[in-house]
Amino acid sequence: TPAPLRVPLRVPGHEPVERTVPADAEVSAEAVTVTAVGRRLRFVRAGDWLGRDGDAWEVRDHDPVAAALRAAGGAGGTGSLTAPMPGTVTVVKAQEGDSVRAGDGLLVVEAMKMEHVITAPHDGTVTRIAVRQGSTVAMDEVLAVVEPLTEVAP
């Protein structure tokens, strides 16, 4: 059955708008094919990312529990930072032992012609850097670990 899909509509000389249209999707581990408004488009799939013609888009998780767990650093909240998709580590900004704040950029992974900054999920200490600049990584491979700060009782 068709599902709603939000699509941008662009008309020269006018502001772009988004509209919801019915769409069908065929999903496999390697690709997503969407049929909407009489068009059929195939996107290469790598985890939570879709790519087409050199562009890439992250598919956002609408499950608030899963999103909260991911923001906390993984299913167990361990602070393990993983590769969002296969790629190459182009920058390593942090070192083991560094104190970091939530949102600090620790590494950069280049994938599908896009740079993905891997950030600290919470305030804490970098306890492990598992890669170096130039490393090729697989999707979900652990890149680094940030242990959360523990409060000391007065």
Short mmCIF file of N, CA and C in Angstrom, two decimals, residues 15-150:
data_model
loop_
_atom_site.label_atom_id
_atom_site.label_comp_id
_atom_site.label_asym_id
_atom_site.label_seq_id
_atom_site.Cartn_x
_atom_site.Cartn_y
_atom_site.Cartn_z
N GLU A 15 9.46 30.37 -4.26
CA GLU A 15 10.04 29.69 -3.11
C GLU A 15 9.71 28.20 -3.18
N PRO A 16 10.67 27.31 -2.84
CA PRO A 16 10.36 25.88 -2.83
C PRO A 16 9.35 25.56 -1.71
N VAL A 17 8.51 24.60 -1.96
CA VAL A 17 7.54 24.14 -0.96
C VAL A 17 7.62 22.62 -0.88
N GLU A 18 7.13 22.07 0.21
CA GLU A 18 7.07 20.61 0.35
C GLU A 18 5.61 20.18 0.33
N ARG A 19 5.36 19.06 -0.31
CA ARG A 19 4.02 18.48 -0.37
C ARG A 19 4.13 16.99 -0.04
N THR A 20 3.07 16.45 0.50
CA THR A 20 3.01 15.02 0.78
C THR A 20 2.28 14.34 -0.36
N VAL A 21 2.91 13.29 -0.91
CA VAL A 21 2.31 12.54 -2.02
C VAL A 21 2.35 11.06 -1.68
N PRO A 22 1.44 10.25 -2.25
CA PRO A 22 1.51 8.81 -2.02
C PRO A 22 2.71 8.22 -2.75
N ALA A 23 3.38 7.28 -2.11
CA ALA A 23 4.57 6.66 -2.71
C ALA A 23 4.66 5.20 -2.30
N ASP A 24 5.24 4.40 -3.18
CA ASP A 24 5.55 3.01 -2.88
C ASP A 24 7.06 2.89 -2.81
N ALA A 25 7.55 2.03 -1.92
CA ALA A 25 8.99 1.83 -1.80
C ALA A 25 9.31 0.35 -1.74
N GLU A 26 10.37 -0.02 -2.44
CA GLU A 26 10.93 -1.36 -2.37
C GLU A 26 12.27 -1.22 -1.66
N VAL A 27 12.43 -1.91 -0.54
CA VAL A 27 13.63 -1.75 0.28
C VAL A 27 14.40 -3.07 0.34
N SER A 28 15.70 -2.99 0.09
CA SER A 28 16.59 -4.13 0.27
C SER A 28 17.80 -3.64 1.06
N ALA A 29 18.70 -4.54 1.38
CA ALA A 29 19.91 -4.15 2.11
C ALA A 29 20.79 -3.21 1.30
N GLU A 30 20.70 -3.29 -0.04
CA GLU A 30 21.58 -2.50 -0.92
C GLU A 30 20.94 -1.27 -1.52
N ALA A 31 19.60 -1.23 -1.60
CA ALA A 31 18.97 -0.12 -2.32
C ALA A 31 17.55 0.12 -1.82
N VAL A 32 17.07 1.31 -2.15
CA VAL A 32 15.67 1.68 -1.94
C VAL A 32 15.17 2.24 -3.26
N THR A 33 14.07 1.69 -3.75
CA THR A 33 13.47 2.18 -4.99
C THR A 33 12.12 2.79 -4.63
N VAL A 34 11.94 4.07 -4.96
CA VAL A 34 10.71 4.80 -4.63
C VAL A 34 9.97 5.11 -5.92
N THR A 35 8.66 4.84 -5.91
CA THR A 35 7.80 5.20 -7.03
C THR A 35 6.78 6.21 -6.51
N ALA A 36 6.79 7.41 -7.07
CA ALA A 36 5.87 8.48 -6.66
C ALA A 36 5.67 9.43 -7.82
N VAL A 37 4.48 9.94 -7.96
CA VAL A 37 4.14 10.93 -8.97
C VAL A 37 4.60 10.46 -10.36
N GLY A 38 4.41 9.17 -10.62
CA GLY A 38 4.75 8.65 -11.93
C GLY A 38 6.23 8.47 -12.20
N ARG A 39 7.08 8.67 -11.20
CA ARG A 39 8.53 8.50 -11.37
C ARG A 39 9.03 7.37 -10.49
N ARG A 40 10.03 6.68 -10.97
CA ARG A 40 10.66 5.59 -10.22
C ARG A 40 12.13 5.95 -10.04
N LEU A 41 12.56 6.07 -8.78
CA LEU A 41 13.94 6.46 -8.48
C LEU A 41 14.59 5.40 -7.60
N ARG A 42 15.83 5.04 -7.95
CA ARG A 42 16.59 4.05 -7.18
C ARG A 42 17.71 4.77 -6.43
N PHE A 43 17.81 4.48 -5.13
CA PHE A 43 18.84 5.05 -4.27
C PHE A 43 19.70 3.93 -3.73
N VAL A 44 21.02 4.12 -3.73
CA VAL A 44 21.93 3.16 -3.12
C VAL A 44 21.80 3.32 -1.61
N ARG A 45 21.78 2.21 -0.89
CA ARG A 45 21.59 2.26 0.55
C ARG A 45 22.86 1.80 1.27
N ALA A 46 23.25 2.56 2.30
CA ALA A 46 24.35 2.17 3.19
C ALA A 46 23.91 2.53 4.60
N GLY A 47 23.35 1.56 5.30
CA GLY A 47 22.86 1.82 6.65
C GLY A 47 21.72 2.81 6.63
N ASP A 48 21.89 3.92 7.37
CA ASP A 48 20.87 4.96 7.45
C ASP A 48 21.04 6.02 6.38
N TRP A 49 21.86 5.76 5.36
CA TRP A 49 22.13 6.74 4.32
C TRP A 49 21.66 6.23 2.97
N LEU A 50 21.13 7.14 2.16
CA LEU A 50 20.75 6.85 0.79
C LEU A 50 21.57 7.75 -0.13
N GLY A 51 22.01 7.22 -1.26
CA GLY A 51 22.80 8.01 -2.20
C GLY A 51 22.28 7.87 -3.61
N ARG A 52 22.42 8.96 -4.39
CA ARG A 52 22.01 8.97 -5.79
C ARG A 52 22.73 10.11 -6.49
N ASP A 53 23.35 9.83 -7.61
CA ASP A 53 24.00 10.85 -8.44
C ASP A 53 24.98 11.72 -7.65
N GLY A 54 25.74 11.11 -6.72
CA GLY A 54 26.74 11.85 -5.96
C GLY A 54 26.22 12.59 -4.75
N ASP A 55 24.91 12.57 -4.51
CA ASP A 55 24.34 13.20 -3.32
C ASP A 55 24.01 12.12 -2.30
N ALA A 56 23.98 12.49 -1.02
CA ALA A 56 23.65 11.53 0.04
C ALA A 56 22.71 12.18 1.03
N TRP A 57 21.81 11.36 1.57
CA TRP A 57 20.84 11.83 2.56
C TRP A 57 20.77 10.84 3.70
N GLU A 58 20.68 11.37 4.92
CA GLU A 58 20.49 10.50 6.07
C GLU A 58 18.99 10.27 6.24
N VAL A 59 18.62 9.02 6.45
CA VAL A 59 17.22 8.69 6.71
C VAL A 59 17.03 8.82 8.21
N ARG A 60 16.23 9.78 8.60
CA ARG A 60 16.05 10.04 10.02
C ARG A 60 15.13 9.02 10.65
N ASP A 61 15.49 8.61 11.86
CA ASP A 61 14.71 7.64 12.60
C ASP A 61 13.59 8.39 13.32
N HIS A 62 12.36 8.00 13.04
CA HIS A 62 11.23 8.67 13.68
C HIS A 62 10.82 7.98 14.97
N ASP A 63 11.55 6.97 15.39
CA ASP A 63 11.29 6.29 16.65
C ASP A 63 12.02 7.06 17.74
N PRO A 64 11.30 7.77 18.63
CA PRO A 64 11.96 8.62 19.62
C PRO A 64 12.85 7.85 20.58
N VAL A 65 12.51 6.60 20.89
CA VAL A 65 13.34 5.81 21.80
C VAL A 65 14.67 5.49 21.13
N ALA A 66 14.62 5.02 19.88
CA ALA A 66 15.85 4.70 19.16
C ALA A 66 16.71 5.95 18.97
N ALA A 67 16.08 7.08 18.67
CA ALA A 67 16.83 8.32 18.48
C ALA A 67 17.51 8.74 19.79
N ALA A 68 16.82 8.60 20.91
CA ALA A 68 17.40 8.97 22.20
C ALA A 68 18.57 8.06 22.55
N LEU A 69 18.43 6.76 22.27
CA LEU A 69 19.53 5.83 22.53
C LEU A 69 20.73 6.17 21.67
N ARG A 70 20.49 6.49 20.40
CA ARG A 70 21.60 6.84 19.50
C ARG A 70 22.29 8.11 20.00
N ALA A 71 21.52 9.09 20.44
CA ALA A 71 22.09 10.33 20.94
C ALA A 71 22.90 10.09 22.21
N ALA A 72 22.53 9.06 22.96
CA ALA A 72 23.25 8.73 24.19
C ALA A 72 24.50 7.92 23.92
N GLY A 73 24.75 7.60 22.67
CA GLY A 73 25.98 6.91 22.33
C GLY A 73 25.82 5.44 22.06
N GLY A 74 24.63 5.00 21.73
CA GLY A 74 24.42 3.60 21.38
C GLY A 74 23.34 2.97 22.21
N ALA A 75 23.00 1.75 21.88
CA ALA A 75 21.89 1.07 22.54
C ALA A 75 22.10 0.97 24.04
N GLY A 76 23.31 0.77 24.48
CA GLY A 76 23.56 0.67 25.90
C GLY A 76 24.01 1.97 26.51
N GLY A 77 24.10 3.04 25.75
CA GLY A 77 24.57 4.31 26.28
C GLY A 77 26.04 4.25 26.67
N THR A 78 26.80 3.36 26.04
CA THR A 78 28.19 3.14 26.43
C THR A 78 29.12 4.24 25.98
N GLY A 79 28.71 5.03 25.03
CA GLY A 79 29.60 6.06 24.50
C GLY A 79 30.42 5.59 23.33
N SER A 80 30.16 4.36 22.84
CA SER A 80 30.86 3.88 21.64
C SER A 80 30.37 4.66 20.44
N LEU A 81 31.29 5.23 19.68
CA LEU A 81 30.95 5.98 18.48
C LEU A 81 31.26 5.09 17.30
N THR A 82 30.27 4.89 16.43
CA THR A 82 30.43 3.97 15.31
C THR A 82 30.30 4.70 13.98
N ALA A 83 30.86 4.08 12.94
CA ALA A 83 30.80 4.66 11.60
C ALA A 83 29.36 4.60 11.10
N PRO A 84 28.82 5.72 10.59
CA PRO A 84 27.45 5.73 10.10
C PRO A 84 27.28 4.97 8.79
N MET A 85 28.40 4.76 8.09
CA MET A 85 28.39 4.03 6.82
C MET A 85 29.84 3.71 6.47
N PRO A 86 30.07 2.83 5.50
CA PRO A 86 31.45 2.54 5.11
C PRO A 86 32.13 3.81 4.59
N GLY A 87 33.39 3.98 4.91
CA GLY A 87 34.10 5.17 4.44
C GLY A 87 35.55 5.18 4.87
N THR A 88 36.15 6.37 4.82
CA THR A 88 37.56 6.56 5.17
C THR A 88 37.66 7.65 6.23
N VAL A 89 38.43 7.39 7.27
CA VAL A 89 38.67 8.39 8.31
C VAL A 89 39.64 9.42 7.73
N THR A 90 39.19 10.67 7.64
CA THR A 90 40.03 11.72 7.07
C THR A 90 40.66 12.62 8.13
N VAL A 91 40.04 12.70 9.31
CA VAL A 91 40.55 13.55 10.38
C VAL A 91 40.34 12.85 11.72
N VAL A 92 41.37 12.87 12.57
CA VAL A 92 41.24 12.41 13.95
C VAL A 92 41.62 13.60 14.82
N LYS A 93 40.63 14.22 15.46
CA LYS A 93 40.87 15.43 16.25
C LYS A 93 41.17 15.12 17.72
N ALA A 94 40.67 13.99 18.22
CA ALA A 94 40.79 13.68 19.65
C ALA A 94 41.87 12.63 19.88
N GLN A 95 42.35 12.60 21.11
CA GLN A 95 43.31 11.58 21.54
C GLN A 95 42.77 10.91 22.79
N GLU A 96 43.22 9.70 23.04
CA GLU A 96 42.82 9.02 24.27
C GLU A 96 43.24 9.87 25.46
N GLY A 97 42.33 10.00 26.42
CA GLY A 97 42.59 10.81 27.60
C GLY A 97 42.03 12.22 27.52
N ASP A 98 41.64 12.66 26.32
CA ASP A 98 41.08 14.01 26.16
C ASP A 98 39.74 14.12 26.88
N SER A 99 39.52 15.27 27.52
CA SER A 99 38.20 15.60 28.07
C SER A 99 37.41 16.27 26.96
N VAL A 100 36.16 15.85 26.77
CA VAL A 100 35.33 16.40 25.70
C VAL A 100 33.97 16.78 26.24
N ARG A 101 33.31 17.65 25.50
CA ARG A 101 31.95 18.06 25.83
C ARG A 101 31.01 17.51 24.77
N ALA A 102 29.78 17.30 25.15
CA ALA A 102 28.78 16.79 24.21
C ALA A 102 28.77 17.66 22.96
N GLY A 103 28.85 17.03 21.79
CA GLY A 103 28.82 17.76 20.53
C GLY A 103 30.18 18.10 19.96
N ASP A 104 31.25 17.92 20.74
CA ASP A 104 32.59 18.18 20.21
C ASP A 104 32.88 17.22 19.06
N GLY A 105 33.45 17.74 17.98
CA GLY A 105 33.85 16.90 16.85
C GLY A 105 35.11 16.12 17.20
N LEU A 106 35.06 14.80 17.07
CA LEU A 106 36.20 13.96 17.42
C LEU A 106 36.90 13.38 16.20
N LEU A 107 36.12 13.01 15.18
CA LEU A 107 36.66 12.38 13.97
C LEU A 107 35.83 12.83 12.79
N VAL A 108 36.40 12.66 11.60
CA VAL A 108 35.64 12.92 10.37
C VAL A 108 35.78 11.67 9.49
N VAL A 109 34.63 11.16 9.04
CA VAL A 109 34.60 10.02 8.12
C VAL A 109 34.04 10.51 6.80
N GLU A 110 34.77 10.25 5.71
CA GLU A 110 34.28 10.62 4.38
C GLU A 110 33.64 9.38 3.76
N ALA A 111 32.40 9.57 3.31
CA ALA A 111 31.66 8.47 2.68
C ALA A 111 30.69 9.05 1.66
N MET A 112 30.61 8.43 0.51
CA MET A 112 29.69 8.86 -0.55
C MET A 112 29.87 10.35 -0.87
N LYS A 113 31.14 10.79 -0.93
CA LYS A 113 31.49 12.18 -1.26
C LYS A 113 31.01 13.19 -0.23
N MET A 114 30.72 12.74 0.99
CA MET A 114 30.28 13.63 2.05
C MET A 114 31.16 13.41 3.27
N GLU A 115 31.39 14.48 4.03
CA GLU A 115 32.14 14.37 5.27
C GLU A 115 31.16 14.29 6.43
N HIS A 116 31.35 13.31 7.30
CA HIS A 116 30.48 13.10 8.45
C HIS A 116 31.31 13.33 9.71
N VAL A 117 30.98 14.37 10.47
CA VAL A 117 31.70 14.66 11.70
C VAL A 117 31.12 13.77 12.79
N ILE A 118 31.98 13.01 13.44
CA ILE A 118 31.56 12.13 14.52
C ILE A 118 31.78 12.91 15.82
N THR A 119 30.69 13.12 16.56
CA THR A 119 30.74 13.99 17.73
C THR A 119 30.58 13.21 19.04
N ALA A 120 31.06 13.83 20.12
CA ALA A 120 30.91 13.24 21.45
C ALA A 120 29.43 13.22 21.82
N PRO A 121 28.92 12.07 22.29
CA PRO A 121 27.51 11.98 22.63
C PRO A 121 27.17 12.64 23.97
N HIS A 122 28.20 12.87 24.79
CA HIS A 122 27.99 13.47 26.11
C HIS A 122 29.34 13.99 26.62
N ASP A 123 29.30 14.77 27.69
CA ASP A 123 30.54 15.21 28.33
C ASP A 123 31.25 13.97 28.86
N GLY A 124 32.57 13.93 28.72
CA GLY A 124 33.28 12.77 29.23
C GLY A 124 34.74 12.76 28.84
N THR A 125 35.32 11.56 28.88
CA THR A 125 36.73 11.35 28.56
C THR A 125 36.84 10.34 27.44
N VAL A 126 37.68 10.66 26.46
CA VAL A 126 37.93 9.72 25.36
C VAL A 126 38.80 8.60 25.94
N THR A 127 38.25 7.39 25.97
CA THR A 127 39.01 6.26 26.53
C THR A 127 39.60 5.37 25.44
N ARG A 128 39.13 5.56 24.21
CA ARG A 128 39.67 4.73 23.12
C ARG A 128 39.49 5.43 21.79
N ILE A 129 40.55 5.46 21.00
CA ILE A 129 40.49 5.85 19.59
C ILE A 129 40.89 4.58 18.82
N ALA A 130 39.95 4.01 18.09
CA ALA A 130 40.18 2.71 17.45
C ALA A 130 40.66 2.81 16.01
N VAL A 131 40.78 4.03 15.49
CA VAL A 131 41.17 4.22 14.09
C VAL A 131 42.22 5.32 14.00
N ARG A 132 42.80 5.45 12.83
CA ARG A 132 43.73 6.57 12.59
C ARG A 132 43.38 7.18 11.24
N GLN A 133 43.95 8.33 10.96
CA GLN A 133 43.70 9.00 9.69
C GLN A 133 44.08 8.05 8.55
N GLY A 134 43.17 7.92 7.58
CA GLY A 134 43.41 7.03 6.45
C GLY A 134 42.79 5.65 6.60
N SER A 135 42.32 5.32 7.82
CA SER A 135 41.70 4.01 8.03
C SER A 135 40.43 3.88 7.22
N THR A 136 40.24 2.71 6.62
CA THR A 136 38.98 2.39 5.96
C THR A 136 38.11 1.70 7.00
N VAL A 137 36.85 2.16 7.13
CA VAL A 137 35.97 1.61 8.16
C VAL A 137 34.69 1.05 7.55
N ALA A 138 34.15 0.06 8.22
CA ALA A 138 32.88 -0.55 7.82
C ALA A 138 31.75 0.13 8.58
N MET A 139 30.54 0.02 8.05
CA MET A 139 29.38 0.56 8.74
C MET A 139 29.28 -0.07 10.13
N ASP A 140 29.01 0.73 11.13
CA ASP A 140 28.85 0.32 12.53
C ASP A 140 30.15 -0.10 13.20
N GLU A 141 31.29 0.08 12.54
CA GLU A 141 32.57 -0.22 13.18
C GLU A 141 32.83 0.82 14.27
N VAL A 142 33.32 0.36 15.42
CA VAL A 142 33.61 1.28 16.52
C VAL A 142 34.82 2.13 16.15
N LEU A 143 34.63 3.46 16.26
CA LEU A 143 35.69 4.42 15.93
C LEU A 143 36.38 4.93 17.19
N ALA A 144 35.58 5.16 18.23
CA ALA A 144 36.10 5.72 19.47
C ALA A 144 35.11 5.42 20.59
N VAL A 145 35.58 5.61 21.82
CA VAL A 145 34.71 5.44 22.99
C VAL A 145 34.88 6.66 23.88
N VAL A 146 33.75 7.23 24.31
CA VAL A 146 33.76 8.35 25.24
C VAL A 146 32.99 7.91 26.48
N GLU A 147 33.70 7.79 27.60
CA GLU A 147 33.05 7.43 28.86
C GLU A 147 32.48 8.69 29.48
N PRO A 148 31.23 8.63 29.97
CA PRO A 148 30.61 9.82 30.55
C PRO A 148 31.30 10.26 31.83
N LEU A 149 31.20 11.56 32.10
CA LEU A 149 31.72 12.08 33.36
C LEU A 149 30.91 11.49 34.50
N THR A 150 31.58 11.16 35.57
CA THR A 150 30.86 10.69 36.76
C THR A 150 30.97 11.77 37.81
#
